[in-house]
Amino acid sequence: MTDPDAALARRLLSRMWLIRVFEEAVSAAIDAGQLPGLVHLSIGQEATAVGTADVLGDGDRVYSGHRAHGHALAVGAEPWRVMAELMGKRDGVCRGKGGSMHLVDVAHRFLGATGVVGGTIPLALGTALAIGPAGGVAVVFFGDGAAQSGYFHESLNIAALWKIPVVFVCENNGYAEFTPRSSHTVVERVARHAETYGIAAATIDGNDVLAVRDAVGSLLERARAGAGPALVECLTYRVRGHYEGDPAGYRDAGEVATWRERDPVAHFARVAVERGWLSSREVETIETDARRSVADATTRARESPDPAASELVEDVFG
Amino acid sequence: MGERTYIAALRDATAIEMRRDARVHVLGEDVAEGGPFGATKGLADEFGADRVRNTPISEGTVMGIATGMALAGLRPVLEIMFIDFLTLAMDQLVNQAAKARYMSGGQLACPLVVRTAAGAGRRYGAQHSQSLESWLMHVPGLKVAVPATAADAAGLLISAIRDDDPVVVVEHKLLYYRKEEIDSIEPVPLGRAAVRRRGRHATVVATARMVSEALAAADELHDEGFEIEVIDPRTLVPLDLDTIVESVRRTRTCVVAHEAPVRGGVGAELAALVQEHAIDSLDAPVIRIGAAPVPVPAAPALEDLYLVGRVEIVGAVRSLVGRGGAVA
């Protein structure tokens, strides 16, 4: 396992805290009636986003699914502009026309999220074909639910066939919407599917940001070297329901409590202090800074005006 | 350049664009072998397997791959062998390709071209014979070309490849092997109709295979003393409504003819537009000609009944000019 220096530990912890606090602020804004629409939070899954983003190169490109805020923030999207997008404001990354499930931030290599489960997996293949491997690798985040889609299976086949430089990052949080994985398939591990199609695959602890960073980093290097696609299955858990407002009565309190004890942010903070990478005070400062920066971002987003009426018909031909 | 078929013209246009622009890639089932109709024949030899890529039979995913290529700056031309199979790829086309530019607030462009064979008349049965262009026309963000001639097939395809938005070129398979004199292959702008024949007694707006049927009808009606104007919109989106409305204002009657079923079809949209923009000029309601609301039958005797054409157009025009329209 990587032995991070203080700078790396600070970077990883800061980014995870940012995502955590950002999504708590999203939830609060929904409760306050300031944020419309259908919103899926990734609280509890921050390590997969941050560990992956930390090893991306400038030429790499990223796609995500419907639970995408963390991925966009992890690759560098400005929090206030993501928040403005979720609030439907003019300064949103997509000028308010995408929303929570359709974030795009080209300047930060984030080519898109999707509201159609599995829908960005083929897009990542096409983009990887266009840019790579010399120009970069495409990374696509998706959940275990998407692993039952035709897109996933067809994409595994074609990625292997054409040796496409794409890294599949499956966040296996155990639930496809309201239904546990065991109700969708008899195959226990998503990684098994990849192996069937001739793709290198590993299953790792998705709540360990260093494990994610190491695994994705080596798969990216491999893809850059021309070895083709690979898949990493990150075992993780979403602490919130499928969407904000989902009471998540389909899982028992014990299960949630067990996973809360394995919280990726708290876990890494503890490890960083234990190993002497960060002091307790530094850890506290990182959290405080994240809270302040998200509070500022939320205020700035709230103050952004609605899109102009003319935006309705812009960015599309009549 | 002499006599060319529609399919050869499509192939010429693709090769021209591939030579001109290294970003143009072709993919689809069997395209390296030329495909079942020969639209990509020889391209793999000239441009290599990386730019002319055979795909597995995974239409939805391959549509997504082509879209992902386009989002990263390439200009993919995807062949969906039969438009019937486009149903498998509609999610990617409708939810990703068509919406990428808008949903991203203009950050993304999706210069994707989909070529696909539509139309009945070859005894292929219900799942290889449909005309689904009205579905495509309904989706904001998609452009739709329906070439009726070899020159237009090539010219519209070139414009589609150069366009920064997704364009579906709906080709009619009964036109593929018709020969036509072509002087040279030139881009045909999207959104400009062609007036195929001038006339003053009735306007017939016809698409794809129905253009030649309308011209045959016009010949027949000419012998009866009626001069029919035949307009081929060439693209459904964008639509050259001005040319249609200007014609209807002169002729005071309008027939819209397409091969697909009438219900919910392109003709419904065109008839509504004509009535919205030229109601004062119309002597009679717009008549729509198209198929009955049935799947395309396989039996020749039944498919021939399914297919509308010259006879129906002649009948419709006669009924219009006979009920108070201008008389020769």
XYZ file of C-alpha atoms in Angstrom:
646
model
C 0.000 0.000 0.000
C 1.130 3.496 -0.780
C 2.781 5.319 2.060
C 1.469 8.768 1.431
C 3.321 11.869 2.352
C 1.531 14.575 4.243
C 0.636 16.426 1.073
C -1.088 13.414 -0.442
C -2.939 12.616 2.776
C -4.098 16.210 3.017
C -5.219 16.208 -0.590
C -7.216 13.002 -0.272
C -8.804 13.885 3.027
C -9.640 17.426 1.903
C -11.358 16.193 -1.213
C -13.339 13.529 0.650
C -14.427 16.019 3.268
C -15.397 18.473 0.556
C -17.664 15.901 -1.092
C -19.134 14.774 2.217
C -19.933 18.274 3.396
C -21.127 19.312 -0.055
C -23.664 16.513 -0.147
C -24.811 17.254 3.397
C -25.374 20.809 2.198
C -27.315 19.490 -0.794
C -29.540 17.520 1.542
C -30.075 20.591 3.729
C -30.877 22.713 0.687
C -33.477 20.157 -0.434
C -35.045 20.255 3.023
C -35.079 24.051 2.844
C -36.842 23.957 -0.498
C -33.868 25.541 -2.264
C -32.866 22.638 -4.461
C -35.373 21.022 -6.818
C -35.539 17.709 -8.601
C -34.416 14.163 -8.124
C -31.109 13.915 -6.282
C -28.934 10.895 -5.470
C -26.247 11.344 -2.837
C -23.011 9.388 -2.559
C -22.404 9.884 1.166
C -20.334 6.897 2.222
C -18.819 6.382 -1.252
C -16.362 9.306 -1.314
C -13.250 7.141 -1.355
C -13.930 5.677 -4.805
C -14.335 9.114 -6.362
C -11.330 10.662 -4.644
C -8.984 7.694 -4.942
C -9.696 7.463 -8.668
C -9.515 11.168 -9.408
C -6.183 11.490 -7.657
C -4.407 9.306 -10.204
C -5.987 10.723 -13.363
C -3.751 12.319 -15.953
C -4.532 15.545 -17.762
C -5.560 13.687 -20.916
C -7.877 11.234 -19.190
C -11.639 11.611 -19.397
C -14.306 10.669 -16.882
C -17.921 9.548 -17.126
C -20.313 8.783 -14.306
C -23.825 7.644 -13.574
C -26.732 9.218 -11.736
C -24.892 9.429 -8.384
C -22.304 11.784 -9.778
C -21.759 14.851 -7.581
C -18.776 13.289 -5.837
C -17.126 12.303 -9.101
C -17.478 15.775 -10.570
C -16.085 17.399 -7.431
C -13.298 14.844 -7.169
C -11.986 15.665 -10.641
C -11.970 19.361 -9.870
C -15.347 20.870 -10.726
C -15.870 24.051 -8.727
C -18.223 23.348 -5.811
C -20.197 26.551 -6.184
C -20.820 25.905 -9.851
C -21.910 22.318 -9.178
C -24.205 23.567 -6.419
C -25.550 26.252 -8.766
C -26.240 23.549 -11.342
C -28.172 21.491 -8.800
C -30.134 24.589 -7.850
C -30.923 25.288 -11.515
C -29.008 28.550 -11.598
C -27.343 30.455 -14.404
C -23.818 29.883 -13.107
C -24.218 26.124 -12.973
C -21.577 24.074 -14.764
C -24.184 23.391 -17.464
C -25.823 26.806 -17.106
C -28.612 25.091 -15.215
C -29.693 22.893 -18.107
C -28.239 19.604 -16.935
C -29.115 19.214 -13.288
C -28.029 16.657 -10.740
C -28.023 13.615 -13.017
C -26.474 15.291 -16.069
C -23.428 17.129 -14.797
C -20.762 17.903 -17.391
C -17.571 19.876 -16.820
C -15.393 19.565 -19.870
C -12.675 21.861 -18.487
C -12.155 19.356 -15.687
C -12.249 16.263 -17.938
C -15.723 15.313 -16.767
C -17.643 14.449 -19.936
C -20.817 13.446 -18.296
C -23.147 11.831 -15.897
C -26.402 10.194 -16.907
C -29.856 9.534 -15.619
C -30.038 6.300 -17.605
C -28.357 3.573 -15.587
C -25.433 2.157 -17.555
C -25.813 4.745 -20.305
C -22.361 6.281 -20.063
C -20.464 2.990 -20.188
C -20.462 2.861 -24.020
C -19.715 6.583 -24.193
C -16.512 5.936 -22.256
C -15.501 3.292 -24.789
C -16.022 5.681 -27.688
C -14.133 8.470 -26.000
C -11.287 6.132 -25.111
C -11.100 5.039 -28.746
C -10.946 8.653 -29.812
C -8.235 9.789 -27.396
C -6.249 6.792 -26.325
C -4.095 5.311 -25.312
C -1.574 7.972 -26.356
C -3.836 10.861 -25.438
C -5.363 9.377 -22.324
C -7.632 6.781 -20.811
C -11.371 6.973 -20.191
C -12.693 6.105 -16.764
C -16.331 5.304 -16.160
C -18.002 5.086 -12.770
C -21.162 3.020 -12.416
C -22.910 0.980 -9.786
C -23.692 -2.683 -9.343
C -27.158 -1.988 -10.749
C -25.637 -0.922 -14.059
C -23.701 -4.186 -14.121
C -26.982 -5.912 -15.034
C -27.483 -3.701 -18.081
C -26.875 -4.820 -21.612
C -24.583 -1.838 -22.046
C -22.244 -3.192 -19.393
C -21.966 -6.648 -20.886
C -21.753 -5.477 -24.482
C -19.165 -2.896 -23.486
C -17.012 -5.419 -21.666
C -17.031 -7.579 -24.766
C -16.147 -4.780 -27.156
C -13.577 -3.158 -24.863
C -11.728 -6.444 -24.619
C -12.110 -7.172 -28.327
C -10.706 -3.805 -29.394
C -8.297 -3.418 -26.437
C -9.878 -0.103 -25.585
C -8.023 1.970 -22.966
C -10.915 2.254 -20.542
C -11.024 1.610 -16.816
C -14.374 0.492 -15.435
C -14.829 1.604 -11.836
C -17.800 -0.236 -10.394
C -19.032 1.124 -7.090
C -20.769 -1.924 -5.716
C -22.897 -0.508 -2.929
C -25.026 -3.612 -2.693
C -28.257 -2.075 -3.923
C -29.719 -1.354 -7.316
C -32.194 1.338 -6.377
C -34.245 -0.395 -3.637
C -33.258 -3.963 -4.361
C -30.256 -5.891 -3.053
C -27.819 -7.406 -5.488
C -28.866 -10.913 -4.514
C -32.299 -10.218 -6.030
C -30.770 -9.254 -9.363
C -28.165 -11.887 -10.043
C -26.680 -15.091 -8.761
C -23.187 -13.832 -9.600
C -21.756 -12.522 -6.374
C -18.991 -10.337 -7.739
C -19.154 -7.863 -10.623
C -15.479 -8.586 -11.254
C -16.480 -12.107 -12.269
C -18.313 -10.722 -15.280
C -15.204 -8.900 -16.443
C -13.100 -12.026 -16.177
C -15.607 -13.860 -18.357
C -15.022 -11.341 -21.125
C -11.245 -11.542 -20.817
C -10.794 -8.342 -18.859
C -8.423 -7.948 -15.924
C -10.453 -7.295 -12.801
C -10.088 -6.939 -9.062
C -12.452 -6.524 -6.134
C -11.233 -4.144 -3.463
C -12.352 -2.302 -0.343
C -13.987 0.735 -1.888
C -14.037 2.562 1.414
C -10.246 2.615 1.568
C -9.149 5.587 -0.475
C -5.557 4.375 -0.683
C -6.647 0.971 -1.936
C -8.770 2.629 -4.611
C -5.940 4.950 -5.553
C -3.464 2.096 -5.854
C -5.791 -0.161 -7.825
C -7.038 2.446 -10.274
C -3.569 3.938 -10.638
C -2.069 0.659 -11.728
C -4.965 -0.063 -14.103
C -4.610 3.377 -15.677
C -0.895 2.793 -16.198
C -1.632 -0.550 -17.711
C -4.194 0.937 -20.098
C -1.834 3.760 -21.050
C 0.786 1.168 -21.922
C -1.629 -0.383 -24.400
C -2.763 -3.380 -22.361
C -6.414 -2.453 -22.829
C -9.353 -2.333 -20.467
C -9.611 -3.298 -16.821
C -12.262 -3.279 -14.136
C -12.086 -2.562 -10.457
C -15.030 -3.437 -8.263
C -15.088 -1.200 -5.203
C -17.158 -2.596 -2.348
C -18.847 0.319 -0.684
C -22.155 1.529 0.679
C -24.429 4.488 0.307
C -25.477 5.649 3.702
C -28.440 7.606 2.365
C -31.354 6.147 0.453
C -31.363 5.676 -3.296
C -32.541 9.281 -3.700
C -33.121 12.051 -1.233
C -36.526 11.314 0.224
C -36.153 7.551 -0.020
C -36.725 6.262 3.531
C -34.732 3.148 2.590
C -36.946 0.838 4.604
C -35.651 -2.066 2.561
C -32.502 -2.410 4.657
C -32.103 -2.931 8.357
C -30.569 -0.540 10.823
C -27.829 -2.969 11.760
C -26.517 -3.061 8.222
C -26.390 0.714 7.999
C -24.693 0.945 11.400
C -22.062 -1.589 10.367
C -21.199 0.432 7.300
C -21.212 3.714 9.207
C -18.404 2.269 11.300
C -16.481 1.798 8.083
C -17.021 5.383 7.001
C -14.322 6.138 4.404
C -13.681 9.711 5.518
C -13.400 8.966 9.227
C -11.394 5.851 8.456
C -8.795 7.671 6.432
C -8.570 10.522 8.957
C -7.879 7.954 11.668
C -5.267 6.162 9.570
C -3.571 9.420 8.645
C -3.200 10.378 12.296
C -2.171 6.902 13.437
C 0.543 6.701 10.802
C 1.751 10.194 11.527
C 0.905 11.627 8.113
C -1.344 14.285 9.607
C -1.801 15.674 13.112
C -5.194 15.638 14.790
C -5.251 19.380 14.506
C -4.583 19.222 10.768
C -7.429 16.744 10.380
C -9.763 19.096 12.203
C -8.600 22.026 10.116
C -9.282 20.087 6.929
C -12.847 19.434 8.011
C -13.347 23.023 9.116
C -11.980 24.315 5.823
C -14.298 22.020 3.882
C -17.295 23.252 5.859
C -16.368 26.856 5.267
C -15.721 26.371 1.588
C -19.012 24.516 1.070
C -20.899 27.175 3.018
C -19.379 29.823 0.761
C -20.145 27.758 -2.333
C -23.752 27.273 -1.255
C -24.240 30.974 -0.601
C -22.693 31.908 -3.915
C -24.801 29.345 -5.758
C -27.965 30.539 -4.055
C -27.188 34.098 -5.124
C -26.738 33.108 -8.757
C -29.732 34.205 -10.839
C -32.068 31.887 -12.678
C -31.081 31.256 -16.299
C -32.376 33.878 -18.715
C -35.549 32.924 -20.545
C -33.584 32.898 -23.801
C -31.601 29.915 -22.489
C -34.634 27.692 -23.084
C -33.930 27.580 -26.797
C -30.153 27.984 -26.786
C -27.709 25.110 -27.339
C -30.139 23.314 -29.631
C -31.313 24.032 -33.167
C -34.986 24.823 -33.693
C -18.980 11.650 -63.260
C -21.683 9.722 -65.034
C -24.153 7.160 -63.913
C -24.182 6.284 -60.224
C -26.489 4.338 -57.980
C -27.717 5.764 -54.686
C -25.618 3.229 -52.791
C -22.489 4.055 -54.800
C -23.094 7.730 -54.213
C -23.254 7.115 -50.471
C -19.979 5.244 -50.686
C -18.369 8.000 -52.770
C -19.464 10.650 -50.304
C -18.106 8.714 -47.337
C -14.762 8.198 -49.056
C -14.558 11.868 -50.012
C -15.091 12.915 -46.417
C -12.699 10.299 -45.041
C -9.982 11.560 -47.373
C -10.711 15.148 -46.446
C -10.944 14.724 -42.680
C -9.045 12.181 -40.586
C -11.662 12.548 -37.848
C -14.227 10.694 -39.969
C -14.570 7.054 -38.931
C -17.038 4.432 -40.113
C -18.427 1.729 -37.896
C -21.220 -0.778 -37.986
C -22.021 -4.414 -38.522
C -20.064 -5.878 -41.446
C -18.954 -2.459 -42.710
C -15.429 -3.648 -43.439
C -16.947 -6.153 -45.852
C -19.114 -3.470 -47.386
C -22.327 -4.222 -45.509
C -25.306 -6.050 -46.991
C -26.020 -3.300 -49.516
C -22.448 -2.265 -50.310
C -22.539 1.250 -48.894
C -19.094 0.860 -47.320
C -17.528 -1.438 -49.905
C -13.825 -0.840 -50.349
C -13.512 1.689 -47.540
C -11.603 -0.669 -45.260
C -9.048 -1.267 -48.010
C -8.433 2.414 -48.445
C -8.707 3.628 -44.855
C -7.798 0.614 -42.725
C -9.528 -1.367 -40.032
C -9.093 1.347 -37.400
C -11.238 3.779 -39.361
C -13.685 1.253 -40.815
C -14.594 -0.864 -37.866
C -16.768 -3.966 -37.859
C -18.835 -4.101 -34.711
C -20.544 -6.938 -32.896
C -24.337 -7.064 -33.055
C -24.700 -4.722 -30.091
C -26.575 -1.779 -31.561
C -27.272 0.093 -28.335
C -23.711 -0.056 -27.125
C -22.279 0.689 -30.543
C -24.506 3.770 -30.811
C -23.063 4.807 -27.450
C -19.516 4.165 -28.622
C -20.077 6.284 -31.717
C -21.569 9.000 -29.520
C -18.596 8.841 -27.158
C -16.267 9.184 -30.144
C -18.206 12.223 -31.320
C -18.132 13.820 -27.872
C -14.344 13.489 -27.954
C -14.049 15.226 -31.310
C -14.241 12.494 -33.948
C -16.862 12.424 -36.705
C -18.199 8.883 -36.635
C -20.520 7.560 -39.318
C -22.422 4.646 -37.832
C -24.326 2.284 -40.083
C -27.385 0.748 -38.474
C -28.099 -1.948 -41.002
C -31.886 -1.647 -40.868
C -33.828 1.171 -39.258
C -35.820 -1.511 -37.471
C -32.667 -2.198 -35.421
C -32.409 1.455 -34.520
C -35.029 0.663 -31.900
C -32.227 -1.105 -29.999
C -30.134 2.042 -30.086
C -32.790 4.667 -29.458
C -31.760 5.211 -25.838
C -28.243 6.272 -26.758
C -29.415 8.294 -29.734
C -32.249 10.032 -27.917
C -30.941 10.295 -24.362
C -27.245 10.842 -24.988
C -26.420 12.020 -28.509
C -29.417 14.274 -29.069
C -29.205 15.934 -25.651
C -25.447 16.254 -25.069
C -25.083 19.792 -26.342
C -28.154 21.120 -24.563
C -27.715 19.331 -21.245
C -24.084 20.425 -21.039
C -25.032 24.046 -21.602
C -23.132 24.067 -24.867
C -19.910 22.493 -23.560
C -20.266 19.404 -25.734
C -20.895 18.908 -29.433
C -21.981 15.593 -30.876
C -21.082 15.423 -34.580
C -22.506 11.942 -35.013
C -23.936 10.580 -38.251
C -26.184 7.533 -38.335
C -26.928 5.962 -41.695
C -29.741 3.464 -41.805
C -31.814 1.600 -44.372
C -35.568 2.048 -44.192
C -38.536 1.183 -46.311
C -40.578 -1.721 -47.549
C -40.910 -3.370 -50.928
C -38.269 -6.063 -50.753
C -40.385 -8.765 -49.145
C -38.279 -8.619 -45.966
C -41.234 -8.667 -43.599
C -42.233 -6.567 -40.649
C -38.882 -6.267 -38.860
C -36.747 -5.222 -41.824
C -39.064 -2.854 -43.682
C -40.218 -0.024 -41.463
C -39.990 3.722 -41.947
C -39.498 5.189 -38.486
C -38.391 8.703 -39.369
C -41.319 10.298 -37.565
C -39.928 8.988 -34.260
C -36.638 10.709 -35.001
C -38.249 13.934 -36.128
C -39.990 14.202 -32.778
C -36.781 14.328 -30.735
C -35.281 17.776 -30.146
C -31.575 17.693 -30.920
C -31.681 15.295 -33.870
C -31.502 16.246 -37.515
C -33.152 13.917 -40.006
C -32.346 13.557 -43.696
C -34.482 11.502 -46.087
C -32.681 11.524 -49.445
C -34.711 10.588 -52.517
C -31.977 10.699 -55.154
C -28.407 9.510 -55.477
C -27.067 13.053 -55.666
C -28.954 13.983 -52.514
C -27.892 10.819 -50.712
C -24.280 11.803 -51.263
C -24.755 15.516 -50.760
C -26.816 15.221 -47.593
C -24.406 12.670 -46.169
C -21.507 15.059 -46.718
C -23.391 17.853 -44.979
C -24.337 15.494 -42.175
C -20.706 14.532 -41.617
C -19.667 18.186 -41.520
C -22.493 19.134 -39.156
C -21.753 19.557 -35.457
C -25.033 17.988 -34.359
C -26.247 14.393 -34.650
C -27.845 13.652 -38.000
C -29.700 10.492 -38.983
C -29.690 9.777 -42.703
C -32.701 7.587 -43.428
C -32.010 5.797 -46.686
C -34.684 3.996 -48.632
C -33.486 0.544 -49.608
C -35.648 0.418 -52.751
C -33.669 3.396 -54.062
C -30.260 1.853 -53.429
C -29.698 0.431 -56.886
C -31.505 2.987 -59.035
C -29.149 4.597 -61.488
C -28.944 8.300 -61.967
C -26.755 10.737 -63.891
C -24.606 12.722 -61.479
C -22.340 15.519 -62.697
C -20.403 15.791 -59.481
C -20.882 15.098 -55.816
C -21.587 18.310 -53.968
C -22.757 18.990 -50.429
C -26.521 19.485 -50.165
C -27.382 21.837 -47.319
C -29.567 20.477 -44.534
C -32.889 22.322 -44.498
C -33.326 23.165 -48.145
C -36.142 21.478 -50.048
C -35.921 20.589 -53.727
C -38.774 21.475 -56.064
C -38.727 18.418 -58.271
C -41.395 19.654 -60.648
C -43.135 22.962 -61.048
C -46.900 23.136 -61.236
C -49.815 25.372 -60.384
C -52.761 23.122 -59.583
C -51.634 21.164 -56.535
C -48.628 20.781 -54.257
C -47.472 17.282 -53.419
C -44.902 17.108 -50.633
C -43.278 13.695 -50.904
C -40.370 12.035 -49.123
C -37.853 9.385 -50.165
C -39.374 6.714 -52.436
C -42.604 8.711 -52.689
C -40.829 11.460 -54.638
C -40.592 9.311 -57.749
C -44.149 8.119 -57.162
C -45.287 11.747 -56.998
C -43.433 12.540 -60.213
C -45.121 9.584 -61.899
C -48.450 10.864 -60.596
C -47.637 14.300 -61.970
C -46.967 12.807 -65.401
C -50.310 11.063 -65.326
C -52.176 14.161 -64.144
C -50.412 16.308 -66.716
C -52.120 14.210 -69.358
C -55.408 15.159 -67.706
C -54.534 18.843 -67.774
C -53.350 19.265 -64.179
C -49.876 20.587 -63.364
C -48.613 19.240 -60.076
C -45.801 20.795 -58.066
C -43.668 18.146 -56.381
C -41.613 19.190 -53.371
C -39.027 16.958 -51.748
C -38.139 18.365 -48.301
C -34.886 16.327 -48.326
C -34.500 16.912 -44.594
C -37.331 16.694 -42.073
C -35.258 18.482 -39.431
C -34.395 21.179 -40.224
C -37.460 21.613 -42.419
C -37.664 24.058 -45.308
C -41.196 25.128 -44.532
C -40.915 28.320 -46.574
C -40.645 26.444 -49.864
C -43.678 24.318 -48.999
C -45.828 27.221 -47.826
C -44.903 29.374 -50.815
C -45.981 26.560 -53.113
C -49.254 25.920 -51.300
C -50.118 29.608 -51.469
C -49.926 29.341 -55.243
C -51.578 25.974 -55.755
C -54.141 26.287 -52.913
C -54.052 22.539 -52.314
C -51.652 20.173 -50.639
C -51.058 16.439 -50.488
C -48.406 14.983 -48.208
C -47.119 11.550 -49.172
C -44.834 9.199 -47.310
C -44.451 5.454 -47.078
C -44.834 5.112 -43.309
C -48.229 4.664 -41.671
C -50.319 7.829 -41.666
C -51.084 7.824 -37.940
C -48.677 10.023 -36.014
C -46.484 10.264 -39.063
C -44.418 12.939 -40.725
C -47.476 13.852 -42.778
C -49.371 14.835 -39.651
C -46.696 17.356 -38.784
C -46.446 18.692 -42.329
C -50.227 18.970 -42.683
C -50.466 20.841 -39.399
C -47.678 23.219 -40.393
C -49.239 23.909 -43.784
C -52.586 24.598 -42.182
C -51.014 26.833 -39.538
C -49.111 28.854 -42.114
C -51.354 28.840 -45.160
C -54.918 28.118 -44.007
C -56.220 31.172 -45.852
C -54.804 29.867 -49.109
C -56.176 26.359 -48.848
C -59.246 25.407 -50.827
C -59.466 22.048 -49.088
C -57.944 20.244 -46.125
C -54.472 18.811 -46.599
C -54.613 15.152 -47.552
C -52.154 12.715 -46.029
C -51.066 9.628 -47.924
C -49.288 6.827 -46.183
C -49.645 3.246 -45.118
C -52.428 1.668 -43.125
C -51.700 1.212 -39.411
C -50.411 -2.334 -39.826
C -46.986 -3.966 -39.631
C -45.369 -4.483 -43.023
C -46.560 -7.891 -44.260
C -44.159 -10.365 -45.845
C -46.400 -11.834 -48.554
C -45.841 -10.023 -51.874
C -49.571 -9.758 -52.472
C -50.057 -8.075 -49.109
C -46.931 -5.920 -49.170
C -48.037 -4.533 -52.529
C -51.297 -3.523 -50.884
C -49.383 -1.990 -47.994
C -47.239 0.190 -50.228
C -48.849 3.423 -51.296
C -47.651 5.356 -54.318
C -48.636 6.872 -57.618
C -52.208 5.601 -57.639
C -53.046 7.030 -54.235
C -51.393 10.357 -55.041
C -53.310 10.653 -58.303
C -56.539 9.871 -56.498
C -55.888 12.424 -53.784
C -54.995 15.182 -56.218
C -58.045 14.436 -58.341
C -60.268 14.700 -55.294
C -58.735 18.064 -54.410
C -58.736 19.716 -57.782
C -62.192 18.335 -58.378
C -63.627 20.038 -55.290
C -63.036 23.628 -56.227
C -59.326 23.887 -56.723
C -57.909 25.623 -59.747
C -58.761 23.919 -63.011
C -56.619 23.903 -66.090
